[in-house]
mmCIF file of C-alpha atoms and ligand atoms in Angstrom:
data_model
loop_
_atom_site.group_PDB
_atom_site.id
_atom_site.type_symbol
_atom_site.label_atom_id
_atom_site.label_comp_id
_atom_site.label_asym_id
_atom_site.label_seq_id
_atom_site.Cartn_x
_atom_site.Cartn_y
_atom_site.Cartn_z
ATOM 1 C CA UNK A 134 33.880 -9.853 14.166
ATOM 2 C CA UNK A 135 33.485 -8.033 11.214
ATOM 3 C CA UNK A 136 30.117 -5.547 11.226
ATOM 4 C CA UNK A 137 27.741 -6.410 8.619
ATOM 5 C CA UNK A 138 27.521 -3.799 5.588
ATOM 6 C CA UNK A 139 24.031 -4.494 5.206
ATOM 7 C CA UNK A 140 20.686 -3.538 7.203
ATOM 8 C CA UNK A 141 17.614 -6.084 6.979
ATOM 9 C CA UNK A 142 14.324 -4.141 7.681
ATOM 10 C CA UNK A 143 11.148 -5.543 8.072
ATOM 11 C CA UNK A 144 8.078 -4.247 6.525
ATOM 12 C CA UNK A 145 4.838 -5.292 8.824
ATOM 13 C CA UNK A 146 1.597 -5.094 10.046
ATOM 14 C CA UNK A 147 -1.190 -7.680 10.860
ATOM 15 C CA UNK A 148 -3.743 -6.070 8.999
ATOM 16 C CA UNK A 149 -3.891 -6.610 4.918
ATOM 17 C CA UNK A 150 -4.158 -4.048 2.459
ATOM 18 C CA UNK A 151 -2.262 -1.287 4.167
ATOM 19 C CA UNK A 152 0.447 -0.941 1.804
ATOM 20 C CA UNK A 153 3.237 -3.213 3.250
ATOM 21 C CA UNK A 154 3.652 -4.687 -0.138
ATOM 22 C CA UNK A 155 3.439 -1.120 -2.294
ATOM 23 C CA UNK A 156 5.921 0.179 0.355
ATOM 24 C CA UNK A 157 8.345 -2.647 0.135
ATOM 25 C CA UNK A 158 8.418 -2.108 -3.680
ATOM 26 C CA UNK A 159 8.985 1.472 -4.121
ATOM 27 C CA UNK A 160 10.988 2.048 -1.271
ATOM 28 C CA UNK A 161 13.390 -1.042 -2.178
ATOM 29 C CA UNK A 162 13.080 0.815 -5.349
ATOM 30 C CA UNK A 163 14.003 3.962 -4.466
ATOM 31 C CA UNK A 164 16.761 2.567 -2.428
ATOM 32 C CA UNK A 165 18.383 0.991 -5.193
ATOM 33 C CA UNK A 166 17.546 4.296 -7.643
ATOM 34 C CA UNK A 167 20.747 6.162 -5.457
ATOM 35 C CA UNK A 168 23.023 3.071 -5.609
ATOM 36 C CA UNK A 169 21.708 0.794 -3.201
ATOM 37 C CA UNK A 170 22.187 -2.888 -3.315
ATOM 38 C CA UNK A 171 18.850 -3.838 -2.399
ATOM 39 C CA UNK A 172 17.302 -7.720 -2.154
ATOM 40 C CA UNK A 173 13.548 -8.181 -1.115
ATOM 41 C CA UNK A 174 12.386 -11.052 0.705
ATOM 42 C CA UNK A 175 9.141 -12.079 -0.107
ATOM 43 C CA UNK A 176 7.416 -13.493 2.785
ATOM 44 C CA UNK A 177 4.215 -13.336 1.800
ATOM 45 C CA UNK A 178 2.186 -16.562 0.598
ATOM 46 C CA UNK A 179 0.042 -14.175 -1.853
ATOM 47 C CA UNK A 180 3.312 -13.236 -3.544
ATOM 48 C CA UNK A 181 2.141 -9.795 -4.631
ATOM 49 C CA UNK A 182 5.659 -8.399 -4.365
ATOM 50 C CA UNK A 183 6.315 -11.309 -6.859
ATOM 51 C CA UNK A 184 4.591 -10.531 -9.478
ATOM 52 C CA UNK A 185 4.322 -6.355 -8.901
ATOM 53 C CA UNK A 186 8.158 -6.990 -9.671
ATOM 54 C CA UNK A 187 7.215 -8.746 -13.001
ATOM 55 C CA UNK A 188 8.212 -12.188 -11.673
ATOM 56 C CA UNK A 189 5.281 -14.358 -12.007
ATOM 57 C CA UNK A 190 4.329 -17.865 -10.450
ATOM 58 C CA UNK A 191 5.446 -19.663 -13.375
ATOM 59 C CA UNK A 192 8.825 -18.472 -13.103
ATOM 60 C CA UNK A 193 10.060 -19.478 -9.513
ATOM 61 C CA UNK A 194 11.742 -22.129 -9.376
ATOM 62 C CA UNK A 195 12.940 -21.852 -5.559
ATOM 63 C CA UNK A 196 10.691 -20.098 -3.111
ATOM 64 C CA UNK A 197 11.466 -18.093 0.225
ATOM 65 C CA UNK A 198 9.322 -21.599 1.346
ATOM 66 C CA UNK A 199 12.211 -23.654 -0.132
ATOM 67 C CA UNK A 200 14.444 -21.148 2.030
ATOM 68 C CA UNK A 201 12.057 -21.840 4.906
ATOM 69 C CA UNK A 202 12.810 -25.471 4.802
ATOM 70 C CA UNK A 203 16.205 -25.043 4.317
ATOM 71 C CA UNK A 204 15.517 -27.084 0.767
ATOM 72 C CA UNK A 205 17.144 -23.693 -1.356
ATOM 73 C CA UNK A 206 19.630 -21.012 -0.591
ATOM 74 C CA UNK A 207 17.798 -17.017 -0.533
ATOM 75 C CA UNK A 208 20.786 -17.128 -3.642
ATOM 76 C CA UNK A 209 19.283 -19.842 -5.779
ATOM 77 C CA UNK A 210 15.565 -18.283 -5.232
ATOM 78 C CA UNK A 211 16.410 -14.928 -6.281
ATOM 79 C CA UNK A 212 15.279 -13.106 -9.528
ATOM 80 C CA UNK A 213 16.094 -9.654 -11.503
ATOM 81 C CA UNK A 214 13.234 -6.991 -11.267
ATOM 82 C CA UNK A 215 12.836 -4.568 -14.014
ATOM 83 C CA UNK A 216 14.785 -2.143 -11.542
ATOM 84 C CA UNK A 217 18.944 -2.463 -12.028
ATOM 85 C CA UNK A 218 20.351 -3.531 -8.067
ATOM 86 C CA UNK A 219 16.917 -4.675 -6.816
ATOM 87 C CA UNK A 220 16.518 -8.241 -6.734
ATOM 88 C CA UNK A 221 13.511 -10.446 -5.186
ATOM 89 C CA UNK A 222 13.396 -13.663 -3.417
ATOM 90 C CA UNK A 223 10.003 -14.677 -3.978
ATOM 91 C CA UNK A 224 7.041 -16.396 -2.538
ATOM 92 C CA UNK A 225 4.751 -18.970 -3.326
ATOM 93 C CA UNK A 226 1.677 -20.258 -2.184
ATOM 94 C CA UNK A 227 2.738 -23.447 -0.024
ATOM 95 C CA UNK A 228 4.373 -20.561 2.112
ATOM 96 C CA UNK A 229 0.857 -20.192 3.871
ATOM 97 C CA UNK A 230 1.643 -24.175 5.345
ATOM 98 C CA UNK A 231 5.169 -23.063 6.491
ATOM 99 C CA UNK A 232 3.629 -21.920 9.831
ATOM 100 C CA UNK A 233 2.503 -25.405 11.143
ATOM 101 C CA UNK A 234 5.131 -26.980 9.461
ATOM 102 C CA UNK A 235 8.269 -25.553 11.015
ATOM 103 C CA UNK A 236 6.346 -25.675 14.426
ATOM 104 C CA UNK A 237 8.297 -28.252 16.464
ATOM 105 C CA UNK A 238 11.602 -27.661 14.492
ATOM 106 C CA UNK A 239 13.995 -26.290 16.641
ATOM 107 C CA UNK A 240 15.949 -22.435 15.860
ATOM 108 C CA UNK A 241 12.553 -22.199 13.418
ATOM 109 C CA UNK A 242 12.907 -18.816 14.215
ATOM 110 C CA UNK A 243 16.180 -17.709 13.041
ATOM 111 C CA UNK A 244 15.651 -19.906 9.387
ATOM 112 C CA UNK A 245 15.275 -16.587 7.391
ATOM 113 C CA UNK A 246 17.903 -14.814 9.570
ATOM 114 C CA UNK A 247 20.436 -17.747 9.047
ATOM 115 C CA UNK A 248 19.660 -17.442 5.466
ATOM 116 C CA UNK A 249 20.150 -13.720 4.979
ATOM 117 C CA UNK A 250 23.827 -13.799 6.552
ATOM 118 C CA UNK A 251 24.374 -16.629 4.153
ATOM 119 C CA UNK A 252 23.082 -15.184 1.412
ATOM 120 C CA UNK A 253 24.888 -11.608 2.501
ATOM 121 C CA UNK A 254 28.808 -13.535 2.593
ATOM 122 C CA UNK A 255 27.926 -14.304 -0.609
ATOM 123 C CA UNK A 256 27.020 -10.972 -2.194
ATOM 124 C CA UNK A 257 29.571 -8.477 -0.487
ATOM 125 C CA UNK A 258 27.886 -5.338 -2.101
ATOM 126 C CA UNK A 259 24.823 -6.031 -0.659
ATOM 127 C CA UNK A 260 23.371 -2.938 1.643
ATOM 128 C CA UNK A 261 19.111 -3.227 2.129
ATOM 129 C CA UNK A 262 17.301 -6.574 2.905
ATOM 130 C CA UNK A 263 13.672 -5.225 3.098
ATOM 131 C CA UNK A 264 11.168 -8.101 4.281
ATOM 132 C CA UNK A 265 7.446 -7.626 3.168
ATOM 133 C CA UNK A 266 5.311 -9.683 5.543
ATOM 134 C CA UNK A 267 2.308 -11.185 5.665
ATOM 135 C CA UNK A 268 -1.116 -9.860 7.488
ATOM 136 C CA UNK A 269 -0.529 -11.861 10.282
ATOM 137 C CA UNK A 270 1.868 -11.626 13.554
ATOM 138 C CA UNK A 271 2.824 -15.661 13.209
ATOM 139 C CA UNK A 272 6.011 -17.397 12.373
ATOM 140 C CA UNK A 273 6.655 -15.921 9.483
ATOM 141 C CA UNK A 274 6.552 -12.341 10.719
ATOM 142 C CA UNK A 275 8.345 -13.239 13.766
ATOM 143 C CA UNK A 276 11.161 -14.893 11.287
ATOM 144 C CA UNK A 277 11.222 -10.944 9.484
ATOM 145 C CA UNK A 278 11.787 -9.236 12.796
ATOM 146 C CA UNK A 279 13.922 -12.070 14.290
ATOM 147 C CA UNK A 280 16.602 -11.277 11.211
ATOM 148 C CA UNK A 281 15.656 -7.458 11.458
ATOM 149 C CA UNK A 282 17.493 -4.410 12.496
ATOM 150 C CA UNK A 283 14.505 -2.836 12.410
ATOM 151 C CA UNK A 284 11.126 -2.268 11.670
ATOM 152 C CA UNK A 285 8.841 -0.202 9.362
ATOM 153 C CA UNK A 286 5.124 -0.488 10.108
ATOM 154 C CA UNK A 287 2.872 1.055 6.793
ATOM 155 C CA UNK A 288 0.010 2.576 8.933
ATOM 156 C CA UNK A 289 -2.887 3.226 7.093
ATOM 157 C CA UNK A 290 -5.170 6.133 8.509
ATOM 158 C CA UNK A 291 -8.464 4.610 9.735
ATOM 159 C CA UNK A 292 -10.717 4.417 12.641
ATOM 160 C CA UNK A 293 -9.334 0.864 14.380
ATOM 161 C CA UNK A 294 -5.366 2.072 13.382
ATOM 162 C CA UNK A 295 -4.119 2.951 17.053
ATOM 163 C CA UNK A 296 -5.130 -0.489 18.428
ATOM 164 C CA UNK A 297 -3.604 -2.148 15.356
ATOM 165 C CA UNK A 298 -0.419 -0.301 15.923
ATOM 166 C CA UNK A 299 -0.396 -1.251 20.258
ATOM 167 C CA UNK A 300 -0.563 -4.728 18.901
ATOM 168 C CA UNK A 301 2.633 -5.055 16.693
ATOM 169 C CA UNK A 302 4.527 -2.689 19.060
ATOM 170 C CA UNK A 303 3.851 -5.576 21.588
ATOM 171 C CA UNK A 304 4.944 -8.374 19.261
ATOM 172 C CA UNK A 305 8.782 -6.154 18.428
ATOM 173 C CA UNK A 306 8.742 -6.081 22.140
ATOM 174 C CA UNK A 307 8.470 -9.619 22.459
ATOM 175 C CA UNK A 308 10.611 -10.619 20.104
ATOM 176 C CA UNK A 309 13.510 -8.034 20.889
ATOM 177 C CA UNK A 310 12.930 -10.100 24.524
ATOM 178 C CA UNK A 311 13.005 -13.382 23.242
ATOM 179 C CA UNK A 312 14.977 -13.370 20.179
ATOM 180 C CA UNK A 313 16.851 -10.482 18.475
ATOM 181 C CA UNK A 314 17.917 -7.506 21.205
ATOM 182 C CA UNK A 315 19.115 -5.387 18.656
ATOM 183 C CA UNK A 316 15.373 -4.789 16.851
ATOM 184 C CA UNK A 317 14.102 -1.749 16.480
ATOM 185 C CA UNK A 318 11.442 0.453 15.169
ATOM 186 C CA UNK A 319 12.718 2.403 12.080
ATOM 187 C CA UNK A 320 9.219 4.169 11.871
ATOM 188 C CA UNK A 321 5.770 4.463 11.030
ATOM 189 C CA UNK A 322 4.896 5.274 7.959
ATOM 190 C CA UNK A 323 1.335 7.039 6.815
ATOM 191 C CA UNK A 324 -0.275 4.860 4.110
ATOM 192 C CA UNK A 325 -3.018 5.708 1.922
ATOM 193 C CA UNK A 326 -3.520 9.169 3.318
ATOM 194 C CA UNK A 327 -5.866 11.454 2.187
ATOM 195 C CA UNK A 328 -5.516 15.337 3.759
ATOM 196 C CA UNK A 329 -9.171 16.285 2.926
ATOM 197 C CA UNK A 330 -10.869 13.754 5.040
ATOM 198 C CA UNK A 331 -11.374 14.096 8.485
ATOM 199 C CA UNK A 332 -10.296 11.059 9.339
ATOM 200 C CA UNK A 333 -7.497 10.939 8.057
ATOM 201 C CA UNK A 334 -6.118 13.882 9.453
ATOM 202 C CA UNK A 335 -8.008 12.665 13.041
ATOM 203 C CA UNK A 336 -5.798 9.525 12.479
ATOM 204 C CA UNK A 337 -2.994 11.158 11.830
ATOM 205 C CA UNK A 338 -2.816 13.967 14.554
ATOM 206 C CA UNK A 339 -2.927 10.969 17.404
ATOM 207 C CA UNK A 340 -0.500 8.649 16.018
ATOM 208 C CA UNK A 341 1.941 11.811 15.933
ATOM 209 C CA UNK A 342 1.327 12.962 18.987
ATOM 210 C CA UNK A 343 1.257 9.139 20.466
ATOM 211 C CA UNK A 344 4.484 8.145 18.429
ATOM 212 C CA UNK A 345 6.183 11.329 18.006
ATOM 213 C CA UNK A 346 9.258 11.275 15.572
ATOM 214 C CA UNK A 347 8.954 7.844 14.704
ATOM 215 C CA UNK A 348 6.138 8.842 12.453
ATOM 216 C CA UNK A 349 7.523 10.077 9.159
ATOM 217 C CA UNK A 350 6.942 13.493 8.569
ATOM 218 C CA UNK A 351 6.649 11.772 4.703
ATOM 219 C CA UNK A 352 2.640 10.403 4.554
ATOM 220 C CA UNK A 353 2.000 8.342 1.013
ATOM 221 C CA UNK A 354 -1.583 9.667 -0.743
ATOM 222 C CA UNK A 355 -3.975 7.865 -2.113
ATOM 223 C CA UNK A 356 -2.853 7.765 -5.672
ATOM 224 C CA UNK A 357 -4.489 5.412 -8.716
ATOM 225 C CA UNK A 358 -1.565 5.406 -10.429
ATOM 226 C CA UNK A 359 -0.032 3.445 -7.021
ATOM 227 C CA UNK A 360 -2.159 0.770 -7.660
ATOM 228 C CA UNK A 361 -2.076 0.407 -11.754
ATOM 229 C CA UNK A 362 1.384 -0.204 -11.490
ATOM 230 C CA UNK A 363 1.652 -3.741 -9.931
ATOM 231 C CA UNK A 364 -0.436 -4.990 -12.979
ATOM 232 C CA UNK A 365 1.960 -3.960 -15.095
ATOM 233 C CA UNK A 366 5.208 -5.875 -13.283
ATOM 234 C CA UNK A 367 6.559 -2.682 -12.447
ATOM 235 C CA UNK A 368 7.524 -0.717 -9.469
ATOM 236 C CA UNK A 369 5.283 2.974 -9.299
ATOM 237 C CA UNK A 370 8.353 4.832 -9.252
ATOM 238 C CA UNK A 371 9.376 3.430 -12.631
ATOM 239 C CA UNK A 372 5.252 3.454 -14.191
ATOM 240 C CA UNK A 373 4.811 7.084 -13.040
ATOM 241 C CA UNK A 374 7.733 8.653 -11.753
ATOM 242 C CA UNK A 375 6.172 12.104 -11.639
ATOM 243 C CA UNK A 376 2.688 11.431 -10.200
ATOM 244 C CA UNK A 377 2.348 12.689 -5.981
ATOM 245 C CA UNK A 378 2.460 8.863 -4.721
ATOM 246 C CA UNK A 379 5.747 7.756 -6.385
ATOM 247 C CA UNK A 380 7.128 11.530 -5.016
ATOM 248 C CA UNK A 381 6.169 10.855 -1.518
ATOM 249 C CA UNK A 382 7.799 7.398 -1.942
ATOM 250 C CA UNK A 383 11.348 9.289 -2.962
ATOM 251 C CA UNK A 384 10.955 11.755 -0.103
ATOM 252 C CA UNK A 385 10.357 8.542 2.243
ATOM 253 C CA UNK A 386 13.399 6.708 0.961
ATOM 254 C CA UNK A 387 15.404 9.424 1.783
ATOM 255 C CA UNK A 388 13.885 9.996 5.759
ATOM 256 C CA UNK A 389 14.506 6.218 5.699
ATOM 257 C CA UNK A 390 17.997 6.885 4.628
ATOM 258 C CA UNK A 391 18.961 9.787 7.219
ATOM 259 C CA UNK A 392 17.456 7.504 9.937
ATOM 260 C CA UNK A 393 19.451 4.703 8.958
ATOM 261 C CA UNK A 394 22.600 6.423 8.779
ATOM 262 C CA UNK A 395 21.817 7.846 12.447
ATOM 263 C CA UNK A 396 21.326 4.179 13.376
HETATM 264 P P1 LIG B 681 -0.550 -5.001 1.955
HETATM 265 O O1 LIG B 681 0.719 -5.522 1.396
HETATM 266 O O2 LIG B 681 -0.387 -4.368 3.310
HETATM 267 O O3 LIG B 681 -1.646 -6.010 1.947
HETATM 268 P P2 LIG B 681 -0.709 -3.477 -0.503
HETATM 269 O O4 LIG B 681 0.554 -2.732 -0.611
HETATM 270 O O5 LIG B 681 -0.852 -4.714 -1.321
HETATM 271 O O6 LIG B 681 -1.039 -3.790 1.023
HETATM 272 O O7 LIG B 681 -1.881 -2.452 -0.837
HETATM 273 C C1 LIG B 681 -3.240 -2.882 -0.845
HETATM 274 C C2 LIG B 681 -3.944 -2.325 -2.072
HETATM 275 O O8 LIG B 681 -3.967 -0.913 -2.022
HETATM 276 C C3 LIG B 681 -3.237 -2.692 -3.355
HETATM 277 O O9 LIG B 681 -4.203 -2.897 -4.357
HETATM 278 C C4 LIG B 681 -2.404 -1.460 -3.675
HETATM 279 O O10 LIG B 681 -2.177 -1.308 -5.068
HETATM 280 C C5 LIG B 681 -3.281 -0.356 -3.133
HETATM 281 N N1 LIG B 681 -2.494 0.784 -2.639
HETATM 282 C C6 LIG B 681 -1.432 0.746 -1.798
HETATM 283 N N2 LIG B 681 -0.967 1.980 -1.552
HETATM 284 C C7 LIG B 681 -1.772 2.834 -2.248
HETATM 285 C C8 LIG B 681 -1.818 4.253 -2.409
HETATM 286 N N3 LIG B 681 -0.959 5.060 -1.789
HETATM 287 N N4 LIG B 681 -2.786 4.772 -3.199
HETATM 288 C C9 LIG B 681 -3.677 3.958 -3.827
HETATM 289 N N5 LIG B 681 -3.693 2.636 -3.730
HETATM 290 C C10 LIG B 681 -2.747 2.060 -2.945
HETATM 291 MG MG1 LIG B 682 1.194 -7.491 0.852
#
């Protein structure tokens, strides 16, 4: 059998607003900026990868939902983003029913993996898959890590962040068990950081020492310009390439890059 060219990483964590979405975006960016062929999966019913790539509601016709369903092909969902090699399957709201839906269909958790080795035979330079997940550890998620390689978990630096991070460690565990022995966890990566709070740094000194290496040395700052940028349909890195949270995003893609290599 011939080795896939391609690596499918998943980007998750139960809790919302922790920068799965901005990470998928600039990193798939970023990816794609040094000749990557990069597709994102959109996974999430909210659909903010969607539209932070400029492709609004109006304008998908197939969904990852159709996908989900097996109703569409990832191929006949996908859309150009304002970024040359990045392309995005996206969401749409009846996503959020997919859960109960699929739940006495049987291989409903290999429907997105199925779909990305269908979708990769039929674009041979394809090289990143990066899934952005939803806030929740349900069938969806489980689909992401069930078609993964690996994982990369956006952390961001508050009080409750260790017992968030125990919990999806358990559910990779589980589903390298039950479903996908090859998964693993690319790394961890320091969201909305902010090196002259206490916390912060508190936060961050544990989850090194607890994770080690599998914490990127990269953390992403709090920047404003990291959050003007979806409004305007475009990825940070191509609003405000110079500002400090589109930099940390490069330096990220390329400790993402070196570990994948060594994978
Ligand atoms: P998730 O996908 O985990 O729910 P998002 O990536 O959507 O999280 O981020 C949540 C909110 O925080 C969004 O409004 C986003 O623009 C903002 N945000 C994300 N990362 C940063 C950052 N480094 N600095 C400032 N705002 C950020
Ligand atoms: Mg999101």
């Amino acid at each position: 059998m011939n080795t896939p060219q391609y690596r499918t990483l998943a980007v998750a964590n139960q809790k919302g607003g922790v920068g799965k979405t901005t990470t998928t975006i600039n990193l798939g960016t970023a990816l794609a900026a040094v000749g990557e062929r990069v597709l994102i999966v959109d996974l999430d019913p909210q659909g903010n990868a969607s539209t932070g790539l400029g492709v609004p509601s109006s304008e998908r016709e197939y969904t990852t939902y159709d996908v989900l369903r097996r109703e569409a092909a990832l191929i006949d969902t996908e859309k150009a983003t304002p970024v040359p090699r990045l392309t995005i399957a996206p969401s749409g709201m009846d996503l959020a029913g997919a859960e109960i839906e699929l739940l006495d269909v049987a291989n409903r958790h290999y429907r997105l993996r199925d779909a990305i080795a269908e979708y990769a035979a039929q674009v041979p330079d394809l090289t990143y898959v990066l899934i952005d997940c939803p806030p929740s550890l349900g069938l969806l998620t489980v689909n992401a890590m069930a078609a993964s390689h690996a994982v990369l978990i956006p952390l961001q630096c508050e009080f409750f962040a260790l017992e968030g991070l125990a919990q999806i460690m358990r559910t990779i565990d589980q589903v390298r068990d039950r479903l996908n022995p090859q998964l693993e966890l690319q790394g961890i990566i320091l969201t909305m950081y902010d090196g002259r709070n206490n916390l912060s740094r508190d936060v961050e000194d544990s989850v090194r020492s607890h994770m080690g290496d599998k914490v990127y040395k990269t953390a992403i700052p709090r920047n404003v310009r990291i959050s003007e940028a979806p409004s305007h349909g475009k990825p940070a890195l191509l609003y405000d390439l110079k500002c400090a949270g589109s930099q940390a995003y490069v330096r990220l893609a390329t400790e993402v890059i070196q570990r994948e290599r060594a994978a």
